[in-house]
């Protein structure tokens, strides 16, 4: 049966990059990459009914080196450790970026990548900001397809389960001077996962620490952005919160994003979310949810939301729902928001009810990803 690998990239003519039939694909992938299959699969050691997020790794990984000004031939290898020099530049100056994406198994068994073109595009935006080489889109796509196809048996069944895919790039030049590296490793590994957050989350609006500043790296999926968020997040956890809602660096008056998710609110029945910018990550789930809200006739306002408006709306009842959206987190209801030492609870019965915005969007998104609803935007790319 032919399998169409379509790399999407919105607003460009880059619509159909690869069109490969199943048998062709095997030839193609072995021609493009060396594939060294493991002789000892770990698949039978995994309890697929009890998957923690990000602790179980599939059998294979993709690895490709950048040297002498170009990408070398990549290969698929058994999942395992890298050997690196202690002087590798990533350890010192933090040139490291990553992506998070997922593959889903449909009821008929088909495995599809969800909007991989968006992640590839964002990865290269991150690479550019961090002075790293871009990965050619066709190579990236082929690496994803090869890896996921090879480890297809690792894509879990089950309502909350999926295969999380982690592409990343690190600077590997052994050099202690400060400059961008001459050598890089690009790699992809995958993990069968269950839910990232169990149940709904409590978030604290952060009014002191900053995640990203205008002109900074906030829009890139750079490892350092996450490192810098750990200490404020830890303080929030000590206060009983699961996550932060970051505010703008200059005034701390406007809502930006939540640590692992973009933030969304339902205000007077409309879906409100801040505009992405150089301080807010351009989330693929965010983009998908906004498109689906429009499809469902839900009013959408992409605009600034001040902490005052949020607080007043929570007090008056104008804010009826709050949730975070992200690849790992999916659509995660927020049950309480801490603002300047006061806690505001949201009505979780309303938020999880079948007429709530969060529930409707979640059912729609999940239905599309798992092949239960028509994929009208052609977001699923079967491998
Ligand atoms: C994702 O949602 O995939 C992320 O990258 C967030 C996080 C797990 C770091």
Short mmCIF file of C-alpha atoms and ligand atoms in Angstrom, two decimals:
data_model
loop_
_atom_site.label_atom_id
_atom_site.label_comp_id
_atom_site.label_asym_id
_atom_site.label_seq_id
_atom_site.Cartn_x
_atom_site.Cartn_y
_atom_site.Cartn_z
CA UNK A 1 0.00 0.00 0.00
CA UNK A 2 1.45 3.40 -0.86
CA UNK A 3 2.37 5.55 2.05
CA UNK A 4 2.55 9.27 1.51
CA UNK A 5 4.98 11.25 3.54
CA UNK A 6 3.83 14.81 3.29
CA UNK A 7 5.86 17.47 4.99
CA UNK A 8 3.72 20.45 5.66
CA UNK A 9 5.05 23.92 5.96
CA UNK A 10 2.41 26.52 6.05
CA UNK A 11 2.32 29.47 3.68
CA UNK A 12 4.89 27.99 1.36
CA UNK A 13 4.80 25.75 -1.65
CA UNK A 14 6.74 23.15 0.31
CA UNK A 15 3.75 20.89 0.55
CA UNK A 16 4.70 17.45 -0.66
CA UNK A 17 8.26 16.62 -0.04
CA UNK A 18 8.33 12.88 -0.22
CA UNK A 19 5.97 10.43 -1.85
CA UNK A 20 7.28 6.99 -1.23
CA UNK A 21 5.61 3.63 -1.39
CA UNK A 22 6.23 1.16 1.37
CA UNK A 23 8.76 -1.00 -0.47
CA UNK A 24 10.46 2.03 -1.96
CA UNK A 25 10.76 3.55 1.47
CA UNK A 26 12.82 0.63 2.74
CA UNK A 27 15.19 0.96 -0.17
CA UNK A 28 15.27 4.70 0.17
CA UNK A 29 16.00 4.73 3.86
CA UNK A 30 18.79 2.21 3.65
CA UNK A 31 20.22 4.15 0.78
CA UNK A 32 20.15 7.45 2.71
CA UNK A 33 21.10 6.15 6.13
CA UNK A 34 22.90 3.16 7.53
CA UNK A 35 20.50 1.17 9.68
CA UNK A 36 22.10 -0.93 12.41
CA UNK A 37 19.32 -2.86 14.04
CA UNK A 38 19.60 -4.05 17.61
CA UNK A 39 19.97 -7.78 18.14
CA UNK A 40 18.35 -7.61 21.55
CA UNK A 41 15.07 -5.71 21.55
CA UNK A 42 13.93 -4.48 24.97
CA UNK A 43 10.28 -4.39 23.88
CA UNK A 44 9.20 -7.36 25.98
CA UNK A 45 10.57 -5.70 29.14
CA UNK A 46 8.14 -2.78 28.90
CA UNK A 47 4.86 -2.59 30.79
CA UNK A 48 2.78 -0.63 28.29
CA UNK A 49 -0.04 -0.39 30.84
CA UNK A 50 2.12 1.59 33.23
CA UNK A 51 4.09 4.12 31.21
CA UNK A 52 5.70 6.98 33.03
CA UNK A 53 6.48 9.97 30.85
CA UNK A 54 10.01 9.93 29.42
CA UNK A 55 11.58 7.03 31.31
CA UNK A 56 11.31 4.26 28.74
CA UNK A 57 13.28 4.51 25.49
CA UNK A 58 12.59 2.60 22.28
CA UNK A 59 15.16 0.29 20.72
CA UNK A 60 16.73 2.70 18.23
CA UNK A 61 17.95 6.25 17.79
CA UNK A 62 19.04 8.32 14.83
CA UNK A 63 22.46 10.01 14.86
CA UNK A 64 24.06 12.39 12.37
CA UNK A 65 27.24 14.43 12.73
CA UNK A 66 28.01 17.88 11.36
CA UNK A 67 31.69 18.22 10.49
CA UNK A 68 33.82 20.10 7.95
CA UNK A 69 30.94 22.46 7.27
CA UNK A 70 28.39 19.82 6.28
CA UNK A 71 26.12 17.08 7.55
CA UNK A 72 27.66 13.63 7.27
CA UNK A 73 25.70 10.47 6.41
CA UNK A 74 23.35 9.70 9.31
CA UNK A 75 22.61 6.31 10.79
CA UNK A 76 20.07 4.50 12.89
CA UNK A 77 21.72 2.79 15.83
CA UNK A 78 20.60 0.78 18.85
CA UNK A 79 19.60 3.27 21.57
CA UNK A 80 22.61 3.85 23.80
CA UNK A 81 25.06 6.33 25.32
CA UNK A 82 27.26 8.78 23.43
CA UNK A 83 30.97 9.00 24.11
CA UNK A 84 31.97 12.65 24.40
CA UNK A 85 34.95 14.74 25.29
CA UNK A 86 34.60 16.67 28.56
CA UNK A 87 35.59 19.71 26.51
CA UNK A 88 32.56 19.34 24.21
CA UNK A 89 31.24 22.86 23.87
CA UNK A 90 27.68 21.95 24.80
CA UNK A 91 28.83 21.25 28.37
CA UNK A 92 30.21 24.75 28.77
CA UNK A 93 28.33 27.22 26.61
CA UNK A 94 25.03 25.43 26.25
CA UNK A 95 24.56 25.27 22.50
CA UNK A 96 21.74 22.75 22.63
CA UNK A 97 18.26 22.71 21.11
CA UNK A 98 15.47 20.17 20.97
CA UNK A 99 11.96 19.45 19.78
CA UNK A 100 9.05 17.48 21.16
CA UNK A 101 6.64 15.75 18.83
CA UNK A 102 4.46 12.65 18.83
CA UNK A 103 3.35 9.67 16.78
CA UNK A 104 -0.07 8.16 17.40
CA UNK A 105 -1.58 4.80 16.64
CA UNK A 106 -5.05 4.84 15.11
CA UNK A 107 -7.73 2.28 15.85
CA UNK A 108 -6.93 0.57 12.51
CA UNK A 109 -3.27 0.23 13.58
CA UNK A 110 -1.88 2.98 11.32
CA UNK A 111 0.93 4.97 12.91
CA UNK A 112 1.10 8.67 12.03
CA UNK A 113 3.33 11.57 12.90
CA UNK A 114 1.39 14.65 13.95
CA UNK A 115 2.37 17.79 12.02
CA UNK A 116 6.08 16.93 11.79
CA UNK A 117 6.69 19.74 9.33
CA UNK A 118 5.88 22.29 12.03
CA UNK A 119 8.44 20.83 14.41
CA UNK A 120 11.09 20.61 11.73
CA UNK A 121 10.47 24.24 10.86
CA UNK A 122 10.71 25.32 14.50
CA UNK A 123 13.83 23.23 15.07
CA UNK A 124 15.59 25.10 12.32
CA UNK A 125 14.37 28.44 13.70
CA UNK A 126 15.91 27.42 17.03
CA UNK A 127 19.11 26.31 15.27
CA UNK A 128 19.47 29.66 13.58
CA UNK A 129 19.02 31.57 16.84
CA UNK A 130 21.59 29.41 18.60
CA UNK A 131 24.09 29.71 15.76
CA UNK A 132 23.83 26.02 14.85
CA UNK A 133 23.51 24.46 11.40
CA UNK A 134 20.00 23.83 10.10
CA UNK A 135 19.04 20.23 9.39
CA UNK A 136 17.74 19.83 5.81
CA UNK A 137 13.99 19.27 6.03
CA UNK A 138 13.97 16.20 3.77
CA UNK A 139 16.76 14.54 5.78
CA UNK A 140 14.98 15.33 9.05
CA UNK A 141 11.72 13.92 7.73
CA UNK A 142 13.31 10.78 6.42
CA UNK A 143 15.12 10.23 9.70
CA UNK A 144 11.83 10.55 11.59
CA UNK A 145 9.99 8.21 9.27
CA UNK A 146 12.80 5.62 9.28
CA UNK A 147 13.08 5.61 13.05
CA UNK A 148 9.38 5.51 13.82
CA UNK A 149 8.76 2.84 11.19
CA UNK A 150 11.57 0.68 12.57
CA UNK A 151 10.29 1.03 16.13
CA UNK A 152 6.62 0.93 15.15
CA UNK A 153 5.90 -1.78 17.71
CA UNK A 154 6.87 0.73 20.41
CA UNK A 155 3.97 3.06 19.54
CA UNK A 156 1.56 2.28 22.35
CA UNK A 157 -2.14 1.55 22.12
CA UNK A 158 -4.42 3.29 24.57
CA UNK A 159 -6.33 6.52 24.97
CA UNK A 160 -3.65 8.61 26.65
CA UNK A 161 -0.63 6.86 25.17
CA UNK A 162 1.59 7.89 22.27
CA UNK A 163 5.18 7.74 21.07
CA UNK A 164 7.00 10.89 22.17
CA UNK A 165 9.77 11.85 19.74
CA UNK A 166 12.73 13.89 20.90
CA UNK A 167 14.98 15.34 18.18
CA UNK A 168 17.90 17.38 19.53
CA UNK A 169 21.21 18.93 18.54
CA UNK A 170 24.32 19.58 20.64
CA UNK A 171 27.67 21.28 20.07
CA UNK A 172 30.45 18.70 20.12
CA UNK A 173 33.63 20.57 19.24
CA UNK A 174 36.30 20.05 21.97
CA UNK A 175 37.25 23.64 22.60
CA UNK A 176 37.22 25.94 25.60
CA UNK A 177 37.11 29.34 23.89
CA UNK A 178 33.72 31.04 23.55
CA UNK A 179 32.43 30.85 20.00
CA UNK A 180 29.95 28.69 18.16
CA UNK A 181 31.05 25.11 17.70
CA UNK A 182 32.35 23.68 14.42
CA UNK A 183 30.94 20.23 15.13
CA UNK A 184 27.45 19.11 16.12
CA UNK A 185 25.51 15.94 16.76
CA UNK A 186 21.88 15.74 15.66
CA UNK A 187 19.98 12.86 17.16
CA UNK A 188 16.44 11.58 17.57
CA UNK A 189 15.20 9.07 20.10
CA UNK A 190 11.68 8.05 21.00
CA UNK A 191 9.79 7.04 24.14
CA UNK A 192 6.42 5.35 24.52
CA UNK A 193 4.60 7.63 26.96
CA UNK A 194 1.47 8.04 29.01
CA UNK A 195 0.28 11.36 30.43
CA UNK A 196 2.88 14.02 31.28
CA UNK A 197 0.74 15.44 34.07
CA UNK A 198 -1.59 13.17 35.96
CA UNK A 199 -4.85 15.06 36.46
CA UNK A 200 -5.29 18.84 36.41
CA UNK A 201 -2.59 21.28 37.46
CA UNK A 202 -2.14 24.19 39.86
CA UNK A 203 -0.15 27.10 38.49
CA UNK A 204 1.38 30.19 40.00
CA UNK A 205 1.62 33.47 38.10
CA UNK A 206 5.31 34.36 38.33
CA UNK A 207 5.80 38.06 39.07
CA UNK A 208 9.49 38.18 39.85
CA UNK A 209 11.55 35.72 37.83
CA UNK A 210 11.73 35.90 34.04
CA UNK A 211 11.75 33.11 31.45
CA UNK A 212 12.45 35.18 28.34
CA UNK A 213 13.22 38.75 27.39
CA UNK A 214 12.58 40.67 24.17
CA UNK A 215 15.56 40.02 21.93
CA UNK A 216 16.40 36.87 23.85
CA UNK A 217 15.96 33.18 23.07
CA UNK A 218 12.43 32.58 24.39
CA UNK A 219 11.01 31.59 21.00
CA UNK A 220 13.72 28.97 20.49
CA UNK A 221 13.52 25.52 22.01
CA UNK A 222 16.93 26.04 23.54
CA UNK A 223 17.98 23.87 26.47
CA UNK A 224 19.13 26.93 28.42
CA UNK A 225 15.59 28.36 28.51
CA UNK A 226 14.52 25.29 30.44
CA UNK A 227 17.57 25.34 32.73
CA UNK A 228 16.81 28.92 33.71
CA UNK A 229 13.22 28.06 34.55
CA UNK A 230 14.07 25.30 37.00
CA UNK A 231 14.79 27.37 40.10
CA UNK A 232 11.60 29.51 39.96
CA UNK A 233 9.62 26.33 39.18
CA UNK A 234 11.16 24.60 42.18
CA UNK A 235 10.17 27.50 44.44
CA UNK A 236 6.63 27.29 43.07
CA UNK A 237 6.54 23.54 43.71
CA UNK A 238 7.56 24.16 47.32
CA UNK A 239 4.45 26.36 47.54
CA UNK A 240 2.29 23.53 46.20
CA UNK A 241 2.08 24.47 42.52
CA UNK A 242 2.84 22.20 39.57
CA UNK A 243 3.89 24.91 37.16
CA UNK A 244 4.33 28.61 36.59
CA UNK A 245 2.58 31.02 34.31
CA UNK A 246 5.36 33.32 33.17
CA UNK A 247 4.72 37.02 32.74
CA UNK A 248 6.50 39.51 30.51
CA UNK A 249 10.03 40.42 31.59
CA UNK A 250 9.61 44.17 31.49
CA UNK A 251 6.49 44.74 33.60
CA UNK A 252 5.41 41.30 34.87
CA UNK A 253 1.88 42.52 34.10
CA UNK A 254 1.03 40.31 31.11
CA UNK A 255 0.57 36.58 30.87
CA UNK A 256 3.02 34.82 28.54
CA UNK A 257 3.28 31.03 28.64
CA UNK A 258 3.33 28.22 31.13
CA UNK A 259 6.54 26.23 31.63
CA UNK A 260 5.87 23.25 29.41
CA UNK A 261 2.76 24.60 27.69
CA UNK A 262 1.19 27.61 26.02
CA UNK A 263 -1.51 29.19 28.19
CA UNK A 264 -5.19 29.48 27.18
CA UNK A 265 -8.20 30.90 28.98
CA UNK A 266 -11.91 31.02 28.31
CA UNK A 267 -13.05 34.58 28.99
CA UNK A 268 -16.74 35.35 28.46
CA UNK A 269 -17.02 32.22 26.32
CA UNK A 270 -14.11 33.14 24.05
CA UNK A 271 -10.78 31.39 23.81
CA UNK A 272 -8.08 33.89 24.74
CA UNK A 273 -4.37 33.26 24.29
CA UNK A 274 -1.37 35.59 24.09
CA UNK A 275 0.21 36.21 20.70
CA UNK A 276 3.43 34.28 20.15
CA UNK A 277 6.47 36.54 20.00
CA UNK A 278 10.18 36.40 20.64
CA UNK A 279 9.37 35.56 24.26
CA UNK A 280 6.65 32.98 23.68
CA UNK A 281 7.19 29.61 22.03
CA UNK A 282 5.17 29.02 18.88
CA UNK A 283 3.49 25.83 20.06
CA UNK A 284 2.28 23.27 17.52
CA UNK A 285 -0.52 22.18 19.86
CA UNK A 286 -1.41 25.84 20.41
CA UNK A 287 -1.66 26.40 16.67
CA UNK A 288 -3.75 23.25 16.23
CA UNK A 289 -6.11 24.14 19.08
CA UNK A 290 -6.68 27.64 17.70
CA UNK A 291 -7.49 26.21 14.27
CA UNK A 292 -9.90 23.69 15.79
CA UNK A 293 -11.60 26.33 17.94
CA UNK A 294 -12.26 28.34 14.79
CA UNK A 295 -13.60 25.19 13.06
CA UNK A 296 -15.95 24.60 15.99
CA UNK A 297 -17.24 28.18 15.90
CA UNK A 298 -15.64 29.10 19.22
CA UNK A 299 -14.65 32.78 19.34
CA UNK A 300 -10.87 33.19 19.44
CA UNK A 301 -8.99 36.22 20.69
CA UNK A 302 -5.21 36.26 20.27
CA UNK A 303 -4.28 39.18 22.45
CA UNK A 304 -2.56 40.41 25.53
CA UNK A 305 -4.09 39.26 28.78
CA UNK A 306 -3.08 41.21 31.84
CA UNK A 307 -2.72 39.60 35.23
CA UNK A 308 -5.32 42.11 36.50
CA UNK A 309 -7.84 41.08 33.85
CA UNK A 310 -7.19 37.44 34.69
CA UNK A 311 -7.61 38.04 38.42
CA UNK A 312 -10.75 40.13 37.98
CA UNK A 313 -12.15 37.54 35.59
CA UNK A 314 -11.49 34.75 38.08
CA UNK A 315 -13.23 36.77 40.78
CA UNK A 316 -16.23 37.74 38.66
CA UNK A 317 -16.60 34.38 36.93
CA UNK A 318 -15.86 35.81 33.48
CA UNK A 319 -12.88 33.44 33.30
CA UNK A 320 -14.52 30.02 33.27
CA UNK A 321 -11.66 27.82 32.08
CA UNK A 322 -7.89 27.85 32.00
CA UNK A 323 -5.68 25.24 30.42
CA UNK A 324 -2.21 24.66 29.08
CA UNK A 325 -1.54 23.16 25.67
CA UNK A 326 1.64 21.42 24.57
CA UNK A 327 2.91 18.31 22.85
CA UNK A 328 3.92 16.53 26.03
CA UNK A 329 1.12 17.93 28.18
CA UNK A 330 -1.61 17.80 25.46
CA UNK A 331 -4.54 19.89 26.78
CA UNK A 332 -4.19 20.14 30.52
CA UNK A 333 -6.84 21.74 32.68
CA UNK A 334 -5.73 24.23 35.29
CA UNK A 335 -7.63 23.80 38.53
CA UNK A 336 -6.15 26.70 40.48
CA UNK A 337 -4.16 29.84 39.76
CA UNK A 338 -2.05 31.61 42.38
CA UNK A 339 -1.77 35.37 41.88
CA UNK A 340 0.19 37.55 44.31
CA UNK A 341 -0.35 35.16 47.22
CA UNK A 342 -4.06 34.50 46.58
CA UNK A 343 -5.40 31.29 45.13
CA UNK A 344 -8.26 31.21 42.65
CA UNK A 345 -9.94 27.90 41.97
CA UNK A 346 -11.63 27.05 38.71
CA UNK A 347 -14.77 24.98 38.53
CA UNK A 348 -13.35 21.67 37.42
CA UNK A 349 -16.78 20.09 36.94
CA UNK A 350 -17.57 22.81 34.41
CA UNK A 351 -14.12 22.55 32.85
CA UNK A 352 -14.29 18.81 32.27
CA UNK A 353 -17.99 18.81 31.28
CA UNK A 354 -18.76 17.80 27.72
CA UNK A 355 -19.85 21.32 26.73
CA UNK A 356 -16.68 22.97 28.06
CA UNK A 357 -14.27 24.49 25.57
CA UNK A 358 -11.36 22.40 26.89
CA UNK A 359 -13.30 19.17 26.53
CA UNK A 360 -14.55 19.98 23.03
CA UNK A 361 -11.10 20.96 21.80
CA UNK A 362 -9.48 17.98 23.44
CA UNK A 363 -11.95 15.52 21.92
CA UNK A 364 -11.55 17.08 18.51
CA UNK A 365 -7.75 17.10 18.60
CA UNK A 366 -7.48 13.62 20.00
CA UNK A 367 -10.09 12.29 17.57
CA UNK A 368 -8.09 13.61 14.63
CA UNK A 369 -4.75 12.36 15.92
CA UNK A 370 -6.09 8.88 16.59
CA UNK A 371 -7.93 8.59 13.29
CA UNK A 372 -11.41 8.68 14.84
CA UNK A 373 -12.36 12.00 13.20
CA UNK A 374 -11.72 13.26 9.71
CA UNK A 375 -8.27 14.79 9.41
CA UNK A 376 -9.57 17.81 7.52
CA UNK A 377 -6.35 19.81 7.91
CA UNK A 378 -4.17 16.86 6.81
CA UNK A 379 -2.12 16.99 9.96
CA UNK A 380 -1.45 13.24 10.25
CA UNK A 381 1.47 11.91 8.26
CA UNK A 382 1.33 8.10 8.15
CA UNK A 383 4.63 6.30 8.32
C1 LIG B 1 6.89 19.29 24.72
O1 LIG B 1 5.74 19.57 25.00
O2 LIG B 1 7.16 18.43 23.88
C2 LIG B 1 8.00 19.95 25.36
O3 LIG B 1 9.02 20.05 24.76
C3 LIG B 1 7.82 20.41 26.73
C4 LIG B 1 8.64 19.72 27.73
C5 LIG B 1 8.44 18.30 27.97
C6 LIG B 1 10.00 20.24 27.88
#
